[in-house]
PDB file of C-alpha atoms in Angstrom:
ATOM      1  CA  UNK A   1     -10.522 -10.375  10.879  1.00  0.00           C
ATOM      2  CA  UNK A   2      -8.284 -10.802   7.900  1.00  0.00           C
ATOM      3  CA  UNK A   3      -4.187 -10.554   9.033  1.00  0.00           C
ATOM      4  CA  UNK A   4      -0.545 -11.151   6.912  1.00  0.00           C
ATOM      5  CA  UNK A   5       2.265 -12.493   8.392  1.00  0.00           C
ATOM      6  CA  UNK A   6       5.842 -12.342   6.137  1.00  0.00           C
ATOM      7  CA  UNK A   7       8.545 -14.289   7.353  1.00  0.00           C
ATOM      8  CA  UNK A   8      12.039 -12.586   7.409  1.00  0.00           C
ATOM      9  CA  UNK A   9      11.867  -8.656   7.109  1.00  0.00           C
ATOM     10  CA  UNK A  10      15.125  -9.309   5.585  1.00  0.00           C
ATOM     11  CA  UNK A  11      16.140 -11.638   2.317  1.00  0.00           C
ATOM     12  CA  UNK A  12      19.512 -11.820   1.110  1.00  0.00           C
ATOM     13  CA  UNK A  13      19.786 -13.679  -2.121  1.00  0.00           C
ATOM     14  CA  UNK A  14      23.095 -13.889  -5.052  1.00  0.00           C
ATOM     15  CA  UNK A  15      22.139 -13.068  -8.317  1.00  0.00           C
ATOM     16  CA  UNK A  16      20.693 -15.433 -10.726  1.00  0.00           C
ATOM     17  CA  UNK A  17      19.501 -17.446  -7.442  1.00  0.00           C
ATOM     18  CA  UNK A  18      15.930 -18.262  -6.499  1.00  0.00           C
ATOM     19  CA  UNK A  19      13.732 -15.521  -4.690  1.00  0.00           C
ATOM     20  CA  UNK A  20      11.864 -17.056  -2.666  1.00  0.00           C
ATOM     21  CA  UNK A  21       9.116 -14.520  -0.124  1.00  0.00           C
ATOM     22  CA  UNK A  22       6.807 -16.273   2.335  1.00  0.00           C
ATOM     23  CA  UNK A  23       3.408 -14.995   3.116  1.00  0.00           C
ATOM     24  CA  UNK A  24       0.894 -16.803   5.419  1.00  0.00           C
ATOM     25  CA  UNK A  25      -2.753 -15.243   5.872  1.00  0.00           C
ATOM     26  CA  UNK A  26      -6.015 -15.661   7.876  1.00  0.00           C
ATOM     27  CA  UNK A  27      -8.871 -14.484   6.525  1.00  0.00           C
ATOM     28  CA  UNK A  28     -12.914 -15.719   7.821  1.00  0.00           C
ATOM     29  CA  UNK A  29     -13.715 -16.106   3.730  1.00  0.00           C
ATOM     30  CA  UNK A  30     -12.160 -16.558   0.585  1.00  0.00           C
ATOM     31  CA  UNK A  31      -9.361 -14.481   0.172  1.00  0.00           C
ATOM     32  CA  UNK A  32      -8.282 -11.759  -2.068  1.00  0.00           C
ATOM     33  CA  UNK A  33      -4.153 -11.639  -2.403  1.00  0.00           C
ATOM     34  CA  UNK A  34      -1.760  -9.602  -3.451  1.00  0.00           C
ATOM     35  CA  UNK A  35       1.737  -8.762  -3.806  1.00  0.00           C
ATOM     36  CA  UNK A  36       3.429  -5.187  -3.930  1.00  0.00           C
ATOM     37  CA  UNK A  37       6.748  -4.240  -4.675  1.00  0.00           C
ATOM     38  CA  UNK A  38       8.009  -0.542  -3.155  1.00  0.00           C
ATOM     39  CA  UNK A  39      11.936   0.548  -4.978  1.00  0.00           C
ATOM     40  CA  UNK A  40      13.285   3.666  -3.417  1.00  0.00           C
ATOM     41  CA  UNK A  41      11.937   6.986  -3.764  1.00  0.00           C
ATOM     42  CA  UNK A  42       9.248   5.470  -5.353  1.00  0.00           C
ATOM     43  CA  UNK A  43       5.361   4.527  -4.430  1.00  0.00           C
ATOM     44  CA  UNK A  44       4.282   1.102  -4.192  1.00  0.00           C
ATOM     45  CA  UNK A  45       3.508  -0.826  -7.578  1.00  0.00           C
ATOM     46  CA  UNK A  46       1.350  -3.816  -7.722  1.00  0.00           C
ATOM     47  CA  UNK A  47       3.208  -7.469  -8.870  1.00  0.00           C
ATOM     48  CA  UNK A  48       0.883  -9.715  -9.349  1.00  0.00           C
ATOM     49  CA  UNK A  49      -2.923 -10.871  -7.366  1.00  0.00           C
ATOM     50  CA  UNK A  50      -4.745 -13.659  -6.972  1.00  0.00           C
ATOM     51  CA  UNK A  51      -8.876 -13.202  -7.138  1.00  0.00           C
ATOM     52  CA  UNK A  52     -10.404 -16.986  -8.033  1.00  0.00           C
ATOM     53  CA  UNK A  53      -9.515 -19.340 -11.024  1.00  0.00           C
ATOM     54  CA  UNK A  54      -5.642 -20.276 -11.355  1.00  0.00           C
ATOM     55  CA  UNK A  55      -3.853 -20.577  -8.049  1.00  0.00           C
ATOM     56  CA  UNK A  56      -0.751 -19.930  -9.835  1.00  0.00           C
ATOM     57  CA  UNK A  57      -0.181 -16.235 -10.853  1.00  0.00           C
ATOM     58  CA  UNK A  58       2.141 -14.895 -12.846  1.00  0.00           C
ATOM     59  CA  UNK A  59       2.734 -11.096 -12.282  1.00  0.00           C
ATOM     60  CA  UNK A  60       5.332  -8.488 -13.571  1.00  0.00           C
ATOM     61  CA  UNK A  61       8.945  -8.645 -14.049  1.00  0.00           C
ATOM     62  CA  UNK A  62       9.278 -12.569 -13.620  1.00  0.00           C
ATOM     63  CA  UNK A  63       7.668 -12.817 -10.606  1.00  0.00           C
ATOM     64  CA  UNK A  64       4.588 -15.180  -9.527  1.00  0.00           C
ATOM     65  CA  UNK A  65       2.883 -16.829  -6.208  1.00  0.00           C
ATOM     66  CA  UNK A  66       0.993 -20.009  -5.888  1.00  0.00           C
ATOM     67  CA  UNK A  67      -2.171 -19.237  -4.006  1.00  0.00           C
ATOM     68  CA  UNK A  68      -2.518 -22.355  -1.575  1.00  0.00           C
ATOM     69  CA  UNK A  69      -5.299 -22.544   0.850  1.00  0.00           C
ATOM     70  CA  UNK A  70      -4.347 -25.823   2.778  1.00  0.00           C
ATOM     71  CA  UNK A  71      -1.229 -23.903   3.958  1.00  0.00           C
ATOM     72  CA  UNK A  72      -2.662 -20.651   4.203  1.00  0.00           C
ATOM     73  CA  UNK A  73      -0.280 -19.642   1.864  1.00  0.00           C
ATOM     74  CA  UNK A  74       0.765 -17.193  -0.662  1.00  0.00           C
ATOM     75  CA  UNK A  75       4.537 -17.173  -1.549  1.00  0.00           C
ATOM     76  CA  UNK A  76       5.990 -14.921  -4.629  1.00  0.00           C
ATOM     77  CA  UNK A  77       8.749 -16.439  -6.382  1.00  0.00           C
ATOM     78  CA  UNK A  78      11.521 -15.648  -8.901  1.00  0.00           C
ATOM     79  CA  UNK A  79      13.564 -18.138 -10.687  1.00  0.00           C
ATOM     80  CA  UNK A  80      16.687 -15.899 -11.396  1.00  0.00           C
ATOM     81  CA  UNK A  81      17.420 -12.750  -8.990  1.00  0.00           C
ATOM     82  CA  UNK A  82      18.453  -9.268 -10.928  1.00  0.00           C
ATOM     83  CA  UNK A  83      20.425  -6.208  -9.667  1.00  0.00           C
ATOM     84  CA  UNK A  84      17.092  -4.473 -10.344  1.00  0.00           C
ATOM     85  CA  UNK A  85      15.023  -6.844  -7.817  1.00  0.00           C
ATOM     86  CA  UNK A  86      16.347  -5.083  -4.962  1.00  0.00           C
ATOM     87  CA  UNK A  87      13.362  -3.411  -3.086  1.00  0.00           C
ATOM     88  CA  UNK A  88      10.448  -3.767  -0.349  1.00  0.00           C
ATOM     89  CA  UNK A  89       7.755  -6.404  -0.671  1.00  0.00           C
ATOM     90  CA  UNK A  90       4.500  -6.393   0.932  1.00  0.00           C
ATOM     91  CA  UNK A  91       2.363  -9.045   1.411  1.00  0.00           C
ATOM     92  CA  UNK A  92      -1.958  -7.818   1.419  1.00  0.00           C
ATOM     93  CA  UNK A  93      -4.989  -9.858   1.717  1.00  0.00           C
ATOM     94  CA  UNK A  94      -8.667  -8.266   1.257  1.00  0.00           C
ATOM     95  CA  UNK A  95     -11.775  -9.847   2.247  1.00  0.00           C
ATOM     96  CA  UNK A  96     -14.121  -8.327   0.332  1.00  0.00           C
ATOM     97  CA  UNK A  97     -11.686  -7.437  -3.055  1.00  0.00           C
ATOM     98  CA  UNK A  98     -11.588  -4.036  -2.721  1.00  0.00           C
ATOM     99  CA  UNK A  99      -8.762  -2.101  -2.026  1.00  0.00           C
ATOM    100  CA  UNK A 100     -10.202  -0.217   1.141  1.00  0.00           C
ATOM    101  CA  UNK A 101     -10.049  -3.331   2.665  1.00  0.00           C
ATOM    102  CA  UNK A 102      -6.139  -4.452   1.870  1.00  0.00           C
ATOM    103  CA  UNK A 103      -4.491  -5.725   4.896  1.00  0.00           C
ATOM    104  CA  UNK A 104      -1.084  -5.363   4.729  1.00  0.00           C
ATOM    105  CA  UNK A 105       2.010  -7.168   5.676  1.00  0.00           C
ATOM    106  CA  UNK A 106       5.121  -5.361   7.507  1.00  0.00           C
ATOM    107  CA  UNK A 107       7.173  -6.020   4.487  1.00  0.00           C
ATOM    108  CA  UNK A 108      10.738  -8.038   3.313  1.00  0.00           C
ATOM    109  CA  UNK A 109      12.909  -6.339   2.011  1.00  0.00           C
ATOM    110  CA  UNK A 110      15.294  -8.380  -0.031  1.00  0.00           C
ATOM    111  CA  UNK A 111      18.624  -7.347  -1.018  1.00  0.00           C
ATOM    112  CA  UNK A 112      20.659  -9.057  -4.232  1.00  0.00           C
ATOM    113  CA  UNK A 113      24.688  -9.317  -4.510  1.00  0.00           C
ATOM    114  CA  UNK A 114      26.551 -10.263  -6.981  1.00  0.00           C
TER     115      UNK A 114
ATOM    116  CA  UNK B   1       3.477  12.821 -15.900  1.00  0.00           C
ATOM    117  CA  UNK B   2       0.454  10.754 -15.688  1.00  0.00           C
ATOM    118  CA  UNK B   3       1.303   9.350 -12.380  1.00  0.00           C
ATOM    119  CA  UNK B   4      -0.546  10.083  -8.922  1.00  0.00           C
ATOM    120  CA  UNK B   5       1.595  13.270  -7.637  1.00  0.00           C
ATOM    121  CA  UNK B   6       1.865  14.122  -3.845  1.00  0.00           C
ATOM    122  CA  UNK B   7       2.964  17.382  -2.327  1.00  0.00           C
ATOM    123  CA  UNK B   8       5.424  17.870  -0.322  1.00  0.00           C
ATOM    124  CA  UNK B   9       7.733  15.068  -0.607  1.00  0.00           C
ATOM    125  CA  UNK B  10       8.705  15.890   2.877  1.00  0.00           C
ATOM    126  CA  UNK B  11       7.366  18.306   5.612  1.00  0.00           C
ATOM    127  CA  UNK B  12       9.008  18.647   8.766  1.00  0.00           C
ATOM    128  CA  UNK B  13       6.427  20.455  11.613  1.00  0.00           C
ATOM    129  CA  UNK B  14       6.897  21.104  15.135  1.00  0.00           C
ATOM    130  CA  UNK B  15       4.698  19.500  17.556  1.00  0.00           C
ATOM    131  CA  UNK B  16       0.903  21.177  18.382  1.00  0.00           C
ATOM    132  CA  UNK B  17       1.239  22.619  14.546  1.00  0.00           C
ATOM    133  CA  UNK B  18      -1.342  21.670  11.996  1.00  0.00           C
ATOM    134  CA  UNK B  19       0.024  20.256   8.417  1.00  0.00           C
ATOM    135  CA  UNK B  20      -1.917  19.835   5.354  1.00  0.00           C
ATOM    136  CA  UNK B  21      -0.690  17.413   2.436  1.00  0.00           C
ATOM    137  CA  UNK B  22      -2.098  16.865  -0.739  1.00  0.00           C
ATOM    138  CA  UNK B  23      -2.842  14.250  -3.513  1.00  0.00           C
ATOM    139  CA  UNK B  24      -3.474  14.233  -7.329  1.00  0.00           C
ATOM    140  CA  UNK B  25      -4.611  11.282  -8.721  1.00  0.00           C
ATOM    141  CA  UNK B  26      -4.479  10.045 -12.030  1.00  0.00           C
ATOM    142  CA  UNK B  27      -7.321  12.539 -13.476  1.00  0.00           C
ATOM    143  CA  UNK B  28      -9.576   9.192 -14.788  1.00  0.00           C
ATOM    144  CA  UNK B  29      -9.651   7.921 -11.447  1.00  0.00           C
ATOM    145  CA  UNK B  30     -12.481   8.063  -9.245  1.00  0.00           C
ATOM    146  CA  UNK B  31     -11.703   6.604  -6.345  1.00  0.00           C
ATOM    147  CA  UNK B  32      -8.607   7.958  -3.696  1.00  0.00           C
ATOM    148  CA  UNK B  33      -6.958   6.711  -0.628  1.00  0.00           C
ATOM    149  CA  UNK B  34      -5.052   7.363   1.980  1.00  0.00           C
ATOM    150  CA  UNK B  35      -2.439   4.911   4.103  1.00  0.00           C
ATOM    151  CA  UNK B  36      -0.436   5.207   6.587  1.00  0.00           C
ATOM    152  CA  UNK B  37       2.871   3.969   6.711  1.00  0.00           C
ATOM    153  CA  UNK B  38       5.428   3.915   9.519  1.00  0.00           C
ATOM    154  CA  UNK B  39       9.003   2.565   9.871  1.00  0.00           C
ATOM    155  CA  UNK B  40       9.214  -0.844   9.745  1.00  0.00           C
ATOM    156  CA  UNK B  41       5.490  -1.183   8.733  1.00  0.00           C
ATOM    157  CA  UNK B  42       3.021  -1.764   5.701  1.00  0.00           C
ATOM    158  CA  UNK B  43       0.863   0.513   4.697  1.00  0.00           C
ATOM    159  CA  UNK B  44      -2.082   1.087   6.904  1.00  0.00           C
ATOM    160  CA  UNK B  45      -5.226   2.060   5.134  1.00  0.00           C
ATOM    161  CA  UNK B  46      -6.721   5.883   6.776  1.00  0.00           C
ATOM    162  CA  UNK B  47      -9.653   6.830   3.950  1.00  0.00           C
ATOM    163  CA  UNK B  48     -11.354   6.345   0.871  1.00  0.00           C
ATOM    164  CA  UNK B  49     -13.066   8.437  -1.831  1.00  0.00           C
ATOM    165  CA  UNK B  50     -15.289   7.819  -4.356  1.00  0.00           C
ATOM    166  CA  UNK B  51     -15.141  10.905  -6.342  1.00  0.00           C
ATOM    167  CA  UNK B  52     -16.253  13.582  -3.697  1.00  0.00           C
ATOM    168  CA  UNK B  53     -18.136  11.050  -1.228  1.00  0.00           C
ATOM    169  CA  UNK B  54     -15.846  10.113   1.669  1.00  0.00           C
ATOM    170  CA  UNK B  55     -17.220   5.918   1.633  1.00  0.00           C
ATOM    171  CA  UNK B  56     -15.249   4.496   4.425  1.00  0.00           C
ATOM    172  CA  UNK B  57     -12.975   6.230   7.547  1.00  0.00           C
ATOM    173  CA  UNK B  58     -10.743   3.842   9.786  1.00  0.00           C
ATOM    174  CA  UNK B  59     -10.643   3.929  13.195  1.00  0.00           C
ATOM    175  CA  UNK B  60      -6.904   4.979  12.680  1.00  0.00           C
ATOM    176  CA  UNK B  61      -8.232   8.511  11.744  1.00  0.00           C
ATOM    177  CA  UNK B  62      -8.445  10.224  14.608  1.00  0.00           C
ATOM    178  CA  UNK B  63     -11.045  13.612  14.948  1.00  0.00           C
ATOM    179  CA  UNK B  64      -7.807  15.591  14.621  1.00  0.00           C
ATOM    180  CA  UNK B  65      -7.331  14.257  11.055  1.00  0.00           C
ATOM    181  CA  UNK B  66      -9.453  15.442   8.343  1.00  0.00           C
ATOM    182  CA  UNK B  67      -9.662  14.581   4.556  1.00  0.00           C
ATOM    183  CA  UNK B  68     -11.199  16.445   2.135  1.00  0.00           C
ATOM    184  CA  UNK B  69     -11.814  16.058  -1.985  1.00  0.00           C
ATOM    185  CA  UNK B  70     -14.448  18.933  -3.111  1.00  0.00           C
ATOM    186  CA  UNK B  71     -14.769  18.725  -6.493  1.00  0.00           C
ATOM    187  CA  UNK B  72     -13.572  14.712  -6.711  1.00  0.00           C
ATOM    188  CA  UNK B  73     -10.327  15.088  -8.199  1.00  0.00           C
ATOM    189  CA  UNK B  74      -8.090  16.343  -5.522  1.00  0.00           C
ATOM    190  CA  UNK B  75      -7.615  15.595  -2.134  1.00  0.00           C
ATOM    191  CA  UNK B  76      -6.258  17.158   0.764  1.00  0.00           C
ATOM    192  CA  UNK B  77      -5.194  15.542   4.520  1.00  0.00           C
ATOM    193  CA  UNK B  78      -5.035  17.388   7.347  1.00  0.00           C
ATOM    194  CA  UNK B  79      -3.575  17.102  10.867  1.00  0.00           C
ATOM    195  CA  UNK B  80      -3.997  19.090  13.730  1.00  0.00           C
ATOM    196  CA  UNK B  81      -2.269  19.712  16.661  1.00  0.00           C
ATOM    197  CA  UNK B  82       0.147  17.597  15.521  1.00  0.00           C
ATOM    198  CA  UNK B  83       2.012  14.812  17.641  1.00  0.00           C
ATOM    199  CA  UNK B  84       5.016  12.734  17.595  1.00  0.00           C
ATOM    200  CA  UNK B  85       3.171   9.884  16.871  1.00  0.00           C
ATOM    201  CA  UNK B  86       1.784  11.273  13.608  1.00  0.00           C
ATOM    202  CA  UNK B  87       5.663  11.186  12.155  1.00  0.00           C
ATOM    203  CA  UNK B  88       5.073   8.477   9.134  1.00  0.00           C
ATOM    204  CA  UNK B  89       5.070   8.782   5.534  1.00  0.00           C
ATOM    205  CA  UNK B  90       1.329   9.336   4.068  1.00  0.00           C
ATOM    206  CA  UNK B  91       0.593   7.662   1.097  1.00  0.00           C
ATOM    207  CA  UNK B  92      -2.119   8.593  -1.414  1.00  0.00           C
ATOM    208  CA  UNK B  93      -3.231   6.118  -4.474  1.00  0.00           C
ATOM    209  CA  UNK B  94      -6.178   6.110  -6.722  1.00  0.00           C
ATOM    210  CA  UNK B  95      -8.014   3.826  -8.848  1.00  0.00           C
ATOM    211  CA  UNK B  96     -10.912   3.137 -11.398  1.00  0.00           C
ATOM    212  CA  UNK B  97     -13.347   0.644  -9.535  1.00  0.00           C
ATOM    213  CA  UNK B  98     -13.853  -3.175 -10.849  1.00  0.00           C
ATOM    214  CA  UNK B  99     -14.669  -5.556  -7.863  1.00  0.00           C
ATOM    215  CA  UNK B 100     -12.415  -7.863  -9.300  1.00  0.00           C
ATOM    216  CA  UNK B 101      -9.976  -5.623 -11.294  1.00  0.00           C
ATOM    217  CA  UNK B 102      -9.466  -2.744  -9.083  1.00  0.00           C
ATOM    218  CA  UNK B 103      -5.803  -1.669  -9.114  1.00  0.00           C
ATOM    219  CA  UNK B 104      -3.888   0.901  -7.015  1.00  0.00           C
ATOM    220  CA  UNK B 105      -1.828   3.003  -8.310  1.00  0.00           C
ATOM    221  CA  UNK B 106       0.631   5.107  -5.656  1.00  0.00           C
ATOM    222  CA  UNK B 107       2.222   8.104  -5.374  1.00  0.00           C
ATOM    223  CA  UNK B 108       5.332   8.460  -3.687  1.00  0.00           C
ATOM    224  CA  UNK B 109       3.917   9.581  -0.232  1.00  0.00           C
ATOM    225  CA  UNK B 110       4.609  12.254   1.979  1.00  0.00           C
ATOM    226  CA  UNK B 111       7.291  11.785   4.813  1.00  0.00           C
ATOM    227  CA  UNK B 112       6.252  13.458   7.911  1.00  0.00           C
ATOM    228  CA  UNK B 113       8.294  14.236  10.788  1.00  0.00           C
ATOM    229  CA  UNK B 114       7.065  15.930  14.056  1.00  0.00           C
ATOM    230  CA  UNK B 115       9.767  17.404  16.706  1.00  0.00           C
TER     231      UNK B 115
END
């Protein structure tokens, strides 16, 4: 059975500092990631996701995650924090691709001060 | 707006009522969804539609939930007999199928709250 585990439901960072949001998975096969960001008000809105080929992905808005398998790993990343980063993140794996089968993580939400 | 719309934004029921909520996709979608989503949790995947077929129920969906879309654009959830444990915001999203391209697109949900 596939499963998400993110680190810290909470993330403080300053802006203009690294983002940094850890996601581990288990999955029985190959893995299907993604990331989804969630503002206020709003509905979720997908980052960035990792099928096959390049296990670095670069997504929206300056974001990107470095699929690797050895650590079971799928962190998202941001060089420079905005104002505008503010929001929910959720982690999701899929086993087959498909969205019916997303798996999702309980979220971090990460908060950015100035 | 071109977005996927859900209606109400918020519906607040009284226990052992039944509530009905529902979800327009983007109109060149063909495929719909339902989640789940409680406090402090992700999403939690209910349904899926591909255009008027109902492909795939969870577990989750109990036989006092139903989802309908007749005419595959659409779709309606229902609950009956509500229960406290229903309270959770409903999320519909929709897509246009590529096995390796498939991307959801979400509404806004629907933020239920049973007394």
């Amino acid at each position: 059975a596939q499963s998400v585990t993110q680190l810290g439901s909470h993330v403080s960072v300053s802006e203009g500092a690294l983002v940094l949001l850890r996601c581990n998975y288990s999955s029985s096969v190959p893995p299907y990631l993604f990331w989804y960001v969630q503002y206020p008000n709003q509905g979720l809105q997908l980052l960035l996701k990792y099928t096959t080929g390049a296990t670095l992905v670069k997504g929206i808005n300056g974001f990107e995650a470095e699929f690797k398998k050895s650590e079971t790993s799928f962190h998202l990343t941001k060089p420079s924090a905005h104002m505008s980063d503010a929001a929910e993140y959720f982690c999701a794996v899929s086993e087959t691709g498909t969205a019916s089968k997303l798996t999702f993580g309980t979220g971090t939400r990460l908060q950015v001060t100035l | 707006d071109t977005g996927v719309s859900q209606n109400p934004r918020h519906k607040i029921t009284k226990r052992g009522q039944n509530v009905t909520f529902r979800c327009d996709p983007i109109s060149e979608h063909n495929r719909l969804y339902w989640y789940r989503q409680t406090l402090g949790q992700g999403p939690e995947f209910l349904t899926y539609f591909q255009n008027e077929a109902q492909l795939e129920k969870s577990r989750l969906l109990s036989d006092r939930f139903s989802a309908e879309r007749p005419k595959g654009s659409f779709s309606t959830l229902e609950i009956q007999r509500t229960e406290q444990g229903d309270s959770a915001m409903y999320l519909c999203a929709s897509s246009f199928p590529g096995i390796l391209n498939e991307k959801l697109f979400f509404g806004s949900g629907t933020q239920l709250s049973v007394l």
